mmCIF file of C-alpha atoms and ligand atoms in Angstrom:
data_model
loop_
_atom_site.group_PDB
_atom_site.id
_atom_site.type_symbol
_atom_site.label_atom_id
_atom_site.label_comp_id
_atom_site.label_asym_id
_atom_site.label_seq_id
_atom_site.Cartn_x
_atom_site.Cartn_y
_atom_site.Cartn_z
ATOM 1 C CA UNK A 144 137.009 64.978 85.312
ATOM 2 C CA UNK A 145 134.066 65.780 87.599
ATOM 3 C CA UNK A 146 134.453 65.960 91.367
ATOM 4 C CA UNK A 147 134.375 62.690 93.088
ATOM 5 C CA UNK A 148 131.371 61.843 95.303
ATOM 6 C CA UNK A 149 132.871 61.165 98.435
ATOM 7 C CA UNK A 150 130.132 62.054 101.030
ATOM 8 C CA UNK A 151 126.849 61.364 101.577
ATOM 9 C CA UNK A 152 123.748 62.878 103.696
ATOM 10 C CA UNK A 153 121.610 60.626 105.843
ATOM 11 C CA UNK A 154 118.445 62.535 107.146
ATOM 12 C CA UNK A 155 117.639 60.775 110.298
ATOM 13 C CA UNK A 156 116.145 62.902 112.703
ATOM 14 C CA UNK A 157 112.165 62.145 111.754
ATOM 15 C CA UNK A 158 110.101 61.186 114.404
ATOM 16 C CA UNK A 159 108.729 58.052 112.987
ATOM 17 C CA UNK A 160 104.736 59.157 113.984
ATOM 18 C CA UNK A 161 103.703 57.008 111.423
ATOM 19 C CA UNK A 162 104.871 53.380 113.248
ATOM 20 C CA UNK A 163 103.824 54.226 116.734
ATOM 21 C CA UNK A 164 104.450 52.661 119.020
ATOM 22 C CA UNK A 165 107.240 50.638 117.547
ATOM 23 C CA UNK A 166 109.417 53.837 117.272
ATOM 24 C CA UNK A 167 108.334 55.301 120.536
ATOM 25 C CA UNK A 168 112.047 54.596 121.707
ATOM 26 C CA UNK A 169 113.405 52.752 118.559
ATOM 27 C CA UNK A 170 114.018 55.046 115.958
ATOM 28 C CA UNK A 171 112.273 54.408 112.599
ATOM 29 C CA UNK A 172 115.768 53.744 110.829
ATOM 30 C CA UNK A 173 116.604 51.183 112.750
ATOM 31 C CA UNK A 174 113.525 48.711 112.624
ATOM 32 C CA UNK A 175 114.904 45.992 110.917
ATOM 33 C CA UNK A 176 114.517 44.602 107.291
ATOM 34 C CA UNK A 177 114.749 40.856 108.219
ATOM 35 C CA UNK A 178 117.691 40.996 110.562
ATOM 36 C CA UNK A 179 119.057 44.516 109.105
ATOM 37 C CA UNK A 180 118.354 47.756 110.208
ATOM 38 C CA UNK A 181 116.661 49.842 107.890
ATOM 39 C CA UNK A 182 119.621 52.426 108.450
ATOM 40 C CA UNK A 183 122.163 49.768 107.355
ATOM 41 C CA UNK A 184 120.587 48.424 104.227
ATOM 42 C CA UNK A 185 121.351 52.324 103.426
ATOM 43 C CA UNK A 186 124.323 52.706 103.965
ATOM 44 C CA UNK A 187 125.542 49.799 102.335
ATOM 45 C CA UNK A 188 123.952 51.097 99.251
ATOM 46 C CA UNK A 189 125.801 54.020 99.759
ATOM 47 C CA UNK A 190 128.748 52.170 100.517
ATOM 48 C CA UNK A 191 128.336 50.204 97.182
ATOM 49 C CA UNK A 192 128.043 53.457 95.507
ATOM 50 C CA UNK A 193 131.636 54.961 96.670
ATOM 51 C CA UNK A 194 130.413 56.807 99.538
ATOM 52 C CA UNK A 195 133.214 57.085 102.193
ATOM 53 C CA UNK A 196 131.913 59.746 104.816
ATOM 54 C CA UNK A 197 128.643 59.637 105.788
ATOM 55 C CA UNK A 198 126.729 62.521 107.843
ATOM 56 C CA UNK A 199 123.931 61.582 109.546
ATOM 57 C CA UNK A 200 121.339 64.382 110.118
ATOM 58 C CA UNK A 201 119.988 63.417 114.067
ATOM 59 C CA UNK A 202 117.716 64.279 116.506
ATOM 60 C CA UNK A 203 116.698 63.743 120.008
ATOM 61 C CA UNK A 204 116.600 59.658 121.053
ATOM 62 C CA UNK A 205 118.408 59.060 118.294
ATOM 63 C CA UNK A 206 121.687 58.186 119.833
ATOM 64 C CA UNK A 207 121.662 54.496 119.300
ATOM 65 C CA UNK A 208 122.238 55.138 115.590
ATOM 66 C CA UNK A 209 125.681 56.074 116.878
ATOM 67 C CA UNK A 210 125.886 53.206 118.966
ATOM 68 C CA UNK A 211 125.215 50.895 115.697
ATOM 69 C CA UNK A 212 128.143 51.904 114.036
ATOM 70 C CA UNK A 213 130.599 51.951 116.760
ATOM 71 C CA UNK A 214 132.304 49.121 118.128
ATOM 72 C CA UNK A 215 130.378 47.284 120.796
ATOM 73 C CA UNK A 216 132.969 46.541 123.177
ATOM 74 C CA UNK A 217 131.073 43.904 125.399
ATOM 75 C CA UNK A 218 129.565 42.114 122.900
ATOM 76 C CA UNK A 219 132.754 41.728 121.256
ATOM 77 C CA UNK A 220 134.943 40.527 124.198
ATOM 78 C CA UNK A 221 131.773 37.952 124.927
ATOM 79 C CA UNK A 222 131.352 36.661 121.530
ATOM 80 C CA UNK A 223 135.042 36.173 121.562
ATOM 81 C CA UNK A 224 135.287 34.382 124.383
ATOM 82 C CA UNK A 225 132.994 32.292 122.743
ATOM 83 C CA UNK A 226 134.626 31.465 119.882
ATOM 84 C CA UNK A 227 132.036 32.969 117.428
ATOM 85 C CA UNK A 228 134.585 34.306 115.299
ATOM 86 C CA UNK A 229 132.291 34.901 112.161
ATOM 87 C CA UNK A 230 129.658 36.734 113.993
ATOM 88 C CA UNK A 231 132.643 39.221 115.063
ATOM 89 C CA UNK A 232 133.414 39.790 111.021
ATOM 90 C CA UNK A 233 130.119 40.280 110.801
ATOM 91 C CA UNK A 234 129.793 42.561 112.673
ATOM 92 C CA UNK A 235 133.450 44.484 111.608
ATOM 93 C CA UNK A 236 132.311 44.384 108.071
ATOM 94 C CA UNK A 237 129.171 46.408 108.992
ATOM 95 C CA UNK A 238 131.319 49.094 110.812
ATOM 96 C CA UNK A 239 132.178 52.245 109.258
ATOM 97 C CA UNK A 240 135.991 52.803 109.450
ATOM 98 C CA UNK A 241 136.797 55.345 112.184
ATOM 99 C CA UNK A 242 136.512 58.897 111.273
ATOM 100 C CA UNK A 243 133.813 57.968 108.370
ATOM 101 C CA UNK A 244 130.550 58.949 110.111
ATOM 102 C CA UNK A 245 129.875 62.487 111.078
ATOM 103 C CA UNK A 246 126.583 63.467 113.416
ATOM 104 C CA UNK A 247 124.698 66.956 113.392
ATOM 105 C CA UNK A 248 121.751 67.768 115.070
ATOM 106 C CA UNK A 249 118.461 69.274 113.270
ATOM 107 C CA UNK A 250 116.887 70.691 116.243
ATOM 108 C CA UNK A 251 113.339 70.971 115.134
ATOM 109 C CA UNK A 252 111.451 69.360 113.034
ATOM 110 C CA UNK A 253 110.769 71.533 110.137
ATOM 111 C CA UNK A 254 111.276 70.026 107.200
ATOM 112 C CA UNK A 255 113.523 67.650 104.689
ATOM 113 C CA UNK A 256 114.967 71.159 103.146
ATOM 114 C CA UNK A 257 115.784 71.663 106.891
ATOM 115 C CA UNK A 258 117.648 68.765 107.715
ATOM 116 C CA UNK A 259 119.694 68.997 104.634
ATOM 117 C CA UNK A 260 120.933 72.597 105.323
ATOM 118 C CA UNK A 261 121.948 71.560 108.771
ATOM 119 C CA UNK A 262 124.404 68.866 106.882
ATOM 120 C CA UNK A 263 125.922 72.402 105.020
ATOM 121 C CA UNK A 264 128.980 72.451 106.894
ATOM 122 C CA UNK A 265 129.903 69.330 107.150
ATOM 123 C CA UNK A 266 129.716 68.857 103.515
ATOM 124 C CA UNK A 267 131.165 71.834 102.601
ATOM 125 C CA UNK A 268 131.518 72.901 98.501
ATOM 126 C CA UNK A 269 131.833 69.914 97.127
ATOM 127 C CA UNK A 270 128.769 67.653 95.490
ATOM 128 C CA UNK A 271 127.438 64.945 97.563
ATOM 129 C CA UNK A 272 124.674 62.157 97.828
ATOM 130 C CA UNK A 273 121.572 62.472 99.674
ATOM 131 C CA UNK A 274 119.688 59.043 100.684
ATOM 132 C CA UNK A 275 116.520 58.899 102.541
ATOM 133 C CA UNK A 276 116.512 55.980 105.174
ATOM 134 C CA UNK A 277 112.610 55.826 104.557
ATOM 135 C CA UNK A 278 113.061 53.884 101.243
ATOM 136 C CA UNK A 279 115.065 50.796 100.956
ATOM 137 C CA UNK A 280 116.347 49.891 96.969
ATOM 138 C CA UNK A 281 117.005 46.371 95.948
ATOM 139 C CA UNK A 282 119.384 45.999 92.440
ATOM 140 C CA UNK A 283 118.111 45.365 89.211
ATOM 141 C CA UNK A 284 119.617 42.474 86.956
ATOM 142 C CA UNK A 285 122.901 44.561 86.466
ATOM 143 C CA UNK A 286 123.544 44.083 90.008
ATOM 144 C CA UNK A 287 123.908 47.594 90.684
ATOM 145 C CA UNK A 288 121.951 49.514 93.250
ATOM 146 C CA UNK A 289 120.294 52.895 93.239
ATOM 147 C CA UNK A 290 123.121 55.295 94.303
ATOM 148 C CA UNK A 291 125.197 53.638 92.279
ATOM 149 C CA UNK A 292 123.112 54.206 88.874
ATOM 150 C CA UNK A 293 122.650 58.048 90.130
ATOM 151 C CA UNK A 294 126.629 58.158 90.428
ATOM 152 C CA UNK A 295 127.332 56.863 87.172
ATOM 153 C CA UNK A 296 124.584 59.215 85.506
ATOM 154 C CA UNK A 297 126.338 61.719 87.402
ATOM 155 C CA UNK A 298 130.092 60.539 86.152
ATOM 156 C CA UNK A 299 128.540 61.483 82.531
ATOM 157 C CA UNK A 300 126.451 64.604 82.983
ATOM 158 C CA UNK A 301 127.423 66.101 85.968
ATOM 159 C CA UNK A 302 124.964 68.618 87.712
ATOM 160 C CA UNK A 303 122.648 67.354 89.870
ATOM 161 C CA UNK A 304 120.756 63.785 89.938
ATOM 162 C CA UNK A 305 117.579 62.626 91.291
ATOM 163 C CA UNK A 306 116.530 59.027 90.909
ATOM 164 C CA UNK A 307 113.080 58.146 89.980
ATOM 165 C CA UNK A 308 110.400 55.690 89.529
ATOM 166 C CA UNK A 309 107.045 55.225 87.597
ATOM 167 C CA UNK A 310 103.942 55.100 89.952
ATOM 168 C CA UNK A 311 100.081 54.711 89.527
ATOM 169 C CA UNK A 312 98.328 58.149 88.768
ATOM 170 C CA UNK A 313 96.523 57.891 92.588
ATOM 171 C CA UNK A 314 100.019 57.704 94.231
ATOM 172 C CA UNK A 315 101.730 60.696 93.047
ATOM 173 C CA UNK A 316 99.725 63.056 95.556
ATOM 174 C CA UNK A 317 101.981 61.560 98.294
ATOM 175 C CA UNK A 318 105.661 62.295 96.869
ATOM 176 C CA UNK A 319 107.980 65.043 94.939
ATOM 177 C CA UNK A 320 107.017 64.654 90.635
ATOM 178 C CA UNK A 321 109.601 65.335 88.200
ATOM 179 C CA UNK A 322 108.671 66.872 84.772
ATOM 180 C CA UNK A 323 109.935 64.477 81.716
ATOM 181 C CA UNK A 324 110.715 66.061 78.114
ATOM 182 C CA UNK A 325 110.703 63.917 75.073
ATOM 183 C CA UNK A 326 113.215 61.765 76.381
ATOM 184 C CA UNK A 327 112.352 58.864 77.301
ATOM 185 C CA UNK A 328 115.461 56.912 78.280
ATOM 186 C CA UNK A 329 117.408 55.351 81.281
ATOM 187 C CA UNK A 330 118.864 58.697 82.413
ATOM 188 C CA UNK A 331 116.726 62.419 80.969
ATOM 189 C CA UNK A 332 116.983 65.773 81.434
ATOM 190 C CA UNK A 333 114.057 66.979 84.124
ATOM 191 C CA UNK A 334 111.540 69.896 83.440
ATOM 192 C CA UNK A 335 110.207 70.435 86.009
ATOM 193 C CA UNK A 336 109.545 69.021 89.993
ATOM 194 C CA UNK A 337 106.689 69.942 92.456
ATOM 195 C CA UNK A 338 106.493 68.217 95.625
ATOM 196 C CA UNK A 339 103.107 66.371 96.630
ATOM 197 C CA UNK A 340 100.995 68.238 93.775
ATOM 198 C CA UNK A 341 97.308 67.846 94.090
ATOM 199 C CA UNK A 342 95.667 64.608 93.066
ATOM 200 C CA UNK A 343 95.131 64.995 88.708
ATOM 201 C CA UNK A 344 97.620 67.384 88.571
ATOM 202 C CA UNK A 345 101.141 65.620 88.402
ATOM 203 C CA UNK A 346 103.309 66.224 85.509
ATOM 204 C CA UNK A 347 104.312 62.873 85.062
ATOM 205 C CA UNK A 348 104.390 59.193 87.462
ATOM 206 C CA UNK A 349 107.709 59.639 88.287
ATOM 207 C CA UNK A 350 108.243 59.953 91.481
ATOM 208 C CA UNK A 351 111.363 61.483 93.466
ATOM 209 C CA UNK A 352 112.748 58.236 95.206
ATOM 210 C CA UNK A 353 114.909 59.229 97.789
ATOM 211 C CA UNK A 354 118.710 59.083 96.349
ATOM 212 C CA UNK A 355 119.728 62.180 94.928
ATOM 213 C CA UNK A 356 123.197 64.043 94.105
ATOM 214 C CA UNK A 357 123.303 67.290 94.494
ATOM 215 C CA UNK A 358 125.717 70.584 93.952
ATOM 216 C CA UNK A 359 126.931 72.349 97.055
ATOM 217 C CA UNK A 360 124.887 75.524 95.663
ATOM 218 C CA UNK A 361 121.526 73.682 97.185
ATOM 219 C CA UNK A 362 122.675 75.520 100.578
ATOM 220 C CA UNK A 363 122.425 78.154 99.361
ATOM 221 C CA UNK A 364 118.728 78.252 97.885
ATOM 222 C CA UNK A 365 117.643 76.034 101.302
ATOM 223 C CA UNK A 366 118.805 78.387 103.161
ATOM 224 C CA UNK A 367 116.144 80.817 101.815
ATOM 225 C CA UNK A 368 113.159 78.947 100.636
ATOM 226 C CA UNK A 369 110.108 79.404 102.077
ATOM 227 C CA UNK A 370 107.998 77.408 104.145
ATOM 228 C CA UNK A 371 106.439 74.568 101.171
ATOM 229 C CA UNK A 372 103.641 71.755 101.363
ATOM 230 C CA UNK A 373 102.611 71.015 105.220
ATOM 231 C CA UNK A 374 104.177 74.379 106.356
ATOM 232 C CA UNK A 375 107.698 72.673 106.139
ATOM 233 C CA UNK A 376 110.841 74.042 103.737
ATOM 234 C CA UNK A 377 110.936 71.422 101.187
ATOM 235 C CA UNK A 378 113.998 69.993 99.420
ATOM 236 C CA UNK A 379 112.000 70.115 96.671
ATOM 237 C CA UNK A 380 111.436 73.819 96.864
ATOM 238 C CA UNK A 381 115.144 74.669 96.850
ATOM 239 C CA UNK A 382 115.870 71.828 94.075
ATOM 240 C CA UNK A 383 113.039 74.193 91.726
ATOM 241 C CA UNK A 384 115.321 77.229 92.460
ATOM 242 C CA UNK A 385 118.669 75.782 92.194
ATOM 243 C CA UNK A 386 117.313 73.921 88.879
ATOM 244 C CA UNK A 387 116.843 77.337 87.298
ATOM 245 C CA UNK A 388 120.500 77.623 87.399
ATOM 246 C CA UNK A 389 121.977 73.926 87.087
ATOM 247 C CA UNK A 390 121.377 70.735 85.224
ATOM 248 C CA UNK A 391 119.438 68.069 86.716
ATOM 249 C CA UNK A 392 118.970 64.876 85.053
ATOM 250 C CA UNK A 393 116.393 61.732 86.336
ATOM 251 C CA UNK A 394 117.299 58.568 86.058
ATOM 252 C CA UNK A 395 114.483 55.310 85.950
ATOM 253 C CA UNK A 396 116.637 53.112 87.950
ATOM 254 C CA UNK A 397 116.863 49.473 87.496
ATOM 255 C CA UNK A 398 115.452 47.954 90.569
ATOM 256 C CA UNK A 399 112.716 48.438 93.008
ATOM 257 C CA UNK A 400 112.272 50.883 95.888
ATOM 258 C CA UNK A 401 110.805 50.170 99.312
ATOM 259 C CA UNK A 402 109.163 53.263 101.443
ATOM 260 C CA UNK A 403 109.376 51.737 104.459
ATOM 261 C CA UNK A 404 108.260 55.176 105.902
ATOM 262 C CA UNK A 405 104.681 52.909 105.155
ATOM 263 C CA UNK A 406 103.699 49.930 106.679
ATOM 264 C CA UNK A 407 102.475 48.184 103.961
ATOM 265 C CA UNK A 408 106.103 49.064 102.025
ATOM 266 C CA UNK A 409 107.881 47.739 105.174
ATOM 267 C CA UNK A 410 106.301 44.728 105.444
ATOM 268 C CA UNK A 411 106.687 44.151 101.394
ATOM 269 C CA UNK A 412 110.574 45.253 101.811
ATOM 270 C CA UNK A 413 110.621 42.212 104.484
ATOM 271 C CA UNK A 414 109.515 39.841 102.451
ATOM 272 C CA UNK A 415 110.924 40.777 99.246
ATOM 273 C CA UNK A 416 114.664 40.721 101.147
ATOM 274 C CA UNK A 417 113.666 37.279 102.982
ATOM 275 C CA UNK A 418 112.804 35.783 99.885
ATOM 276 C CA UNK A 419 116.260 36.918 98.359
ATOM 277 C CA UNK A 420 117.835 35.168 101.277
ATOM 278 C CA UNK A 421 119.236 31.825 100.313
ATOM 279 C CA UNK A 422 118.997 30.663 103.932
ATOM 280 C CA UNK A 423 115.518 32.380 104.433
ATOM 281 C CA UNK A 424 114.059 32.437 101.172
ATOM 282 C CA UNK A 425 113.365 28.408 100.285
ATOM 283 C CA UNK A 426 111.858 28.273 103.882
ATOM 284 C CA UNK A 427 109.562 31.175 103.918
ATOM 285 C CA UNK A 428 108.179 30.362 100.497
ATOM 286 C CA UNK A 429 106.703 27.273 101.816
ATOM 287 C CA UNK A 430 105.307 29.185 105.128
ATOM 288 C CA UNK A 431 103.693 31.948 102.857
ATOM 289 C CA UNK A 432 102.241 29.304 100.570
ATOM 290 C CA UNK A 433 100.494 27.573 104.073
ATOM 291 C CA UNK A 434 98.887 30.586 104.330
ATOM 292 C CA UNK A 435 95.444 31.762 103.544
ATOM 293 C CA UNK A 436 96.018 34.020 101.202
HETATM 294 C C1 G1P B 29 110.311 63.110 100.646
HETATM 295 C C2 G1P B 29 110.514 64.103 99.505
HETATM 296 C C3 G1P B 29 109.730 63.663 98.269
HETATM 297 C C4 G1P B 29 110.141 62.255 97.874
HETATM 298 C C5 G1P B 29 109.950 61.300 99.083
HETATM 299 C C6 G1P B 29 110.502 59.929 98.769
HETATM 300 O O1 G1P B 29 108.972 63.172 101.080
HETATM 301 O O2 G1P B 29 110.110 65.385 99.936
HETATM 302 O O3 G1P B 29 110.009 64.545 97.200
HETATM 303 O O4 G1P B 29 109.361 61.805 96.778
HETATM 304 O O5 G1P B 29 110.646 61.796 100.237
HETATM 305 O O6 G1P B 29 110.232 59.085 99.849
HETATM 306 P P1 G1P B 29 108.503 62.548 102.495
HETATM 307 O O7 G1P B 29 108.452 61.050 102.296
HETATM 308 O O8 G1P B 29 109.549 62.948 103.495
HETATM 309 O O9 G1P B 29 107.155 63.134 102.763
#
């Protein structure tokens, strides 16, 4: 029996430099993806996935994240009065139960290594998800989402899990590459990862997408990395160390990821999601096709 995965890590403390001057006082997780924030689309995931405690990694300004997933007293007595009992369940079924989300500071910004060591404590030894807000996953035809594939890889192998997806040769510059053996199936065991290796030199197109599970012993190596690519400590960095130790296996999720920490992938998350929608999608179909595109 392998150790449950019961908690997962939310990096949220980012300053969002990229969407200025949206997220001059809105942080980036919570722009929404049609009438979502980014954050919650995440969670849900994680939600979906088993996930029961979740420990978001904050920053400064960041304090309406909290507010999100706490009751909002006000509105609640007003839309009660009202009689809008169904936008009250909404509202409830978004909630995380009381107890369920834990907050830590990273107090400077120096890297995504960083921010995961800050979670150390709250985690404690046991193996947990990681999900980065930036990229939003939609399922594949099983239904299932990202976290959940990585947990089920994770059910059979054990070790540690990264999911990952097949990009163009000009794109993998921009994220962490894993190394791929001869196997070429749903779920492999990983060779190798460098994060953002020069352009021509990538060992493979898979990227790193942003949902990982990973053993405890990551603290440990995080802890002593050294300063990686853009003078930050990478999560990559301390993934290398702990992988000369540990299993890690990729797995080519079905579905499609979303970096909204771009604009082009947020505006192609909002889309993609409003054209899911049944009471959105028929409707902006017919606007997009008025278009001149
Ligand atoms: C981070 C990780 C990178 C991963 C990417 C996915 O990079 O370091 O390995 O591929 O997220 O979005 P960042 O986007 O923070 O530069």
């Amino acid at each position: 029996m392998r150790k449950p995965i019961r908690k997962a890590v939310l990096p949220v403390a980012g300053l969002g430099t990229r969407f200025l001057p949206a997220t001059k006082a809105v942080p980036k997780e919570m722009l929404t993806v049609v009438d979502r924030p980014i954050l919650q689309h995440v969670v849900d995931e994680a939600r979906a996935a088993g996930i029961e405690k979740f420990i978001f990694v904050t920053g400064r300004n960041k304090g309406v994240i909290e507010d999100h997933f706490d009751i909002a007293y006000e509105l609640d007595d007003t839309l009660r009065r009202r009689g809008k009992l169904q936008q009250i369940e909404a509202l409830k079924a978004d909630m995380l139960p009381e107890g369920a989300a834990m907050f830590t500071r990273q107090q400077a910004p120096l890297g995504l290594g960083h921010a995961v060591w800050c979670a150390r404590d709250l985690v404690g030894r046991e193996p947990f998800a990681l999900l980065l807000p930036d990229m939003v996953t939609s399922a594949g035809p099983r239904g299932d989402q990202c976290l959940a594939q990585c947990v089920e890889v994770y059910e059979r192998f054990g070790g540690n899990v990264v999911a990952v997806e097949e990009v163009s040769p000009e794109e993998t510059q921009y994220y962490g590459i894993v190394g791929i053996g001869e196997d070429e199936g749903h779920a492999f065991e990983i060779n190798g990862m460098v994060e953002k290796p020069p352009k021509g030199t990538a060992p493979s197109n898979l990227i790193i997408s942003g949902r990982y599970i990973l053993q405890p012993e990551i603290f440990d190596f995080l802890e002593n990395v050294e300063k990686g690519f853009g003078g930050e400590i990478q999560l990559t960095d301390g993934m290398i160390e702990l992988a000369k130790r540990q299993f890690f296996h990729g797995v080519r999720f079905d579905g499609r990821s979303y970096d909204c920490g771009s604009k082009l992938g947020f505006l192609n998350a909002n889309i993609a999601f409003a054209l899911m929608r049944e009471d959105l999608g028929p409707q902006l179909r017919a606007e997009l096709k008025k278009l001149d595109l």
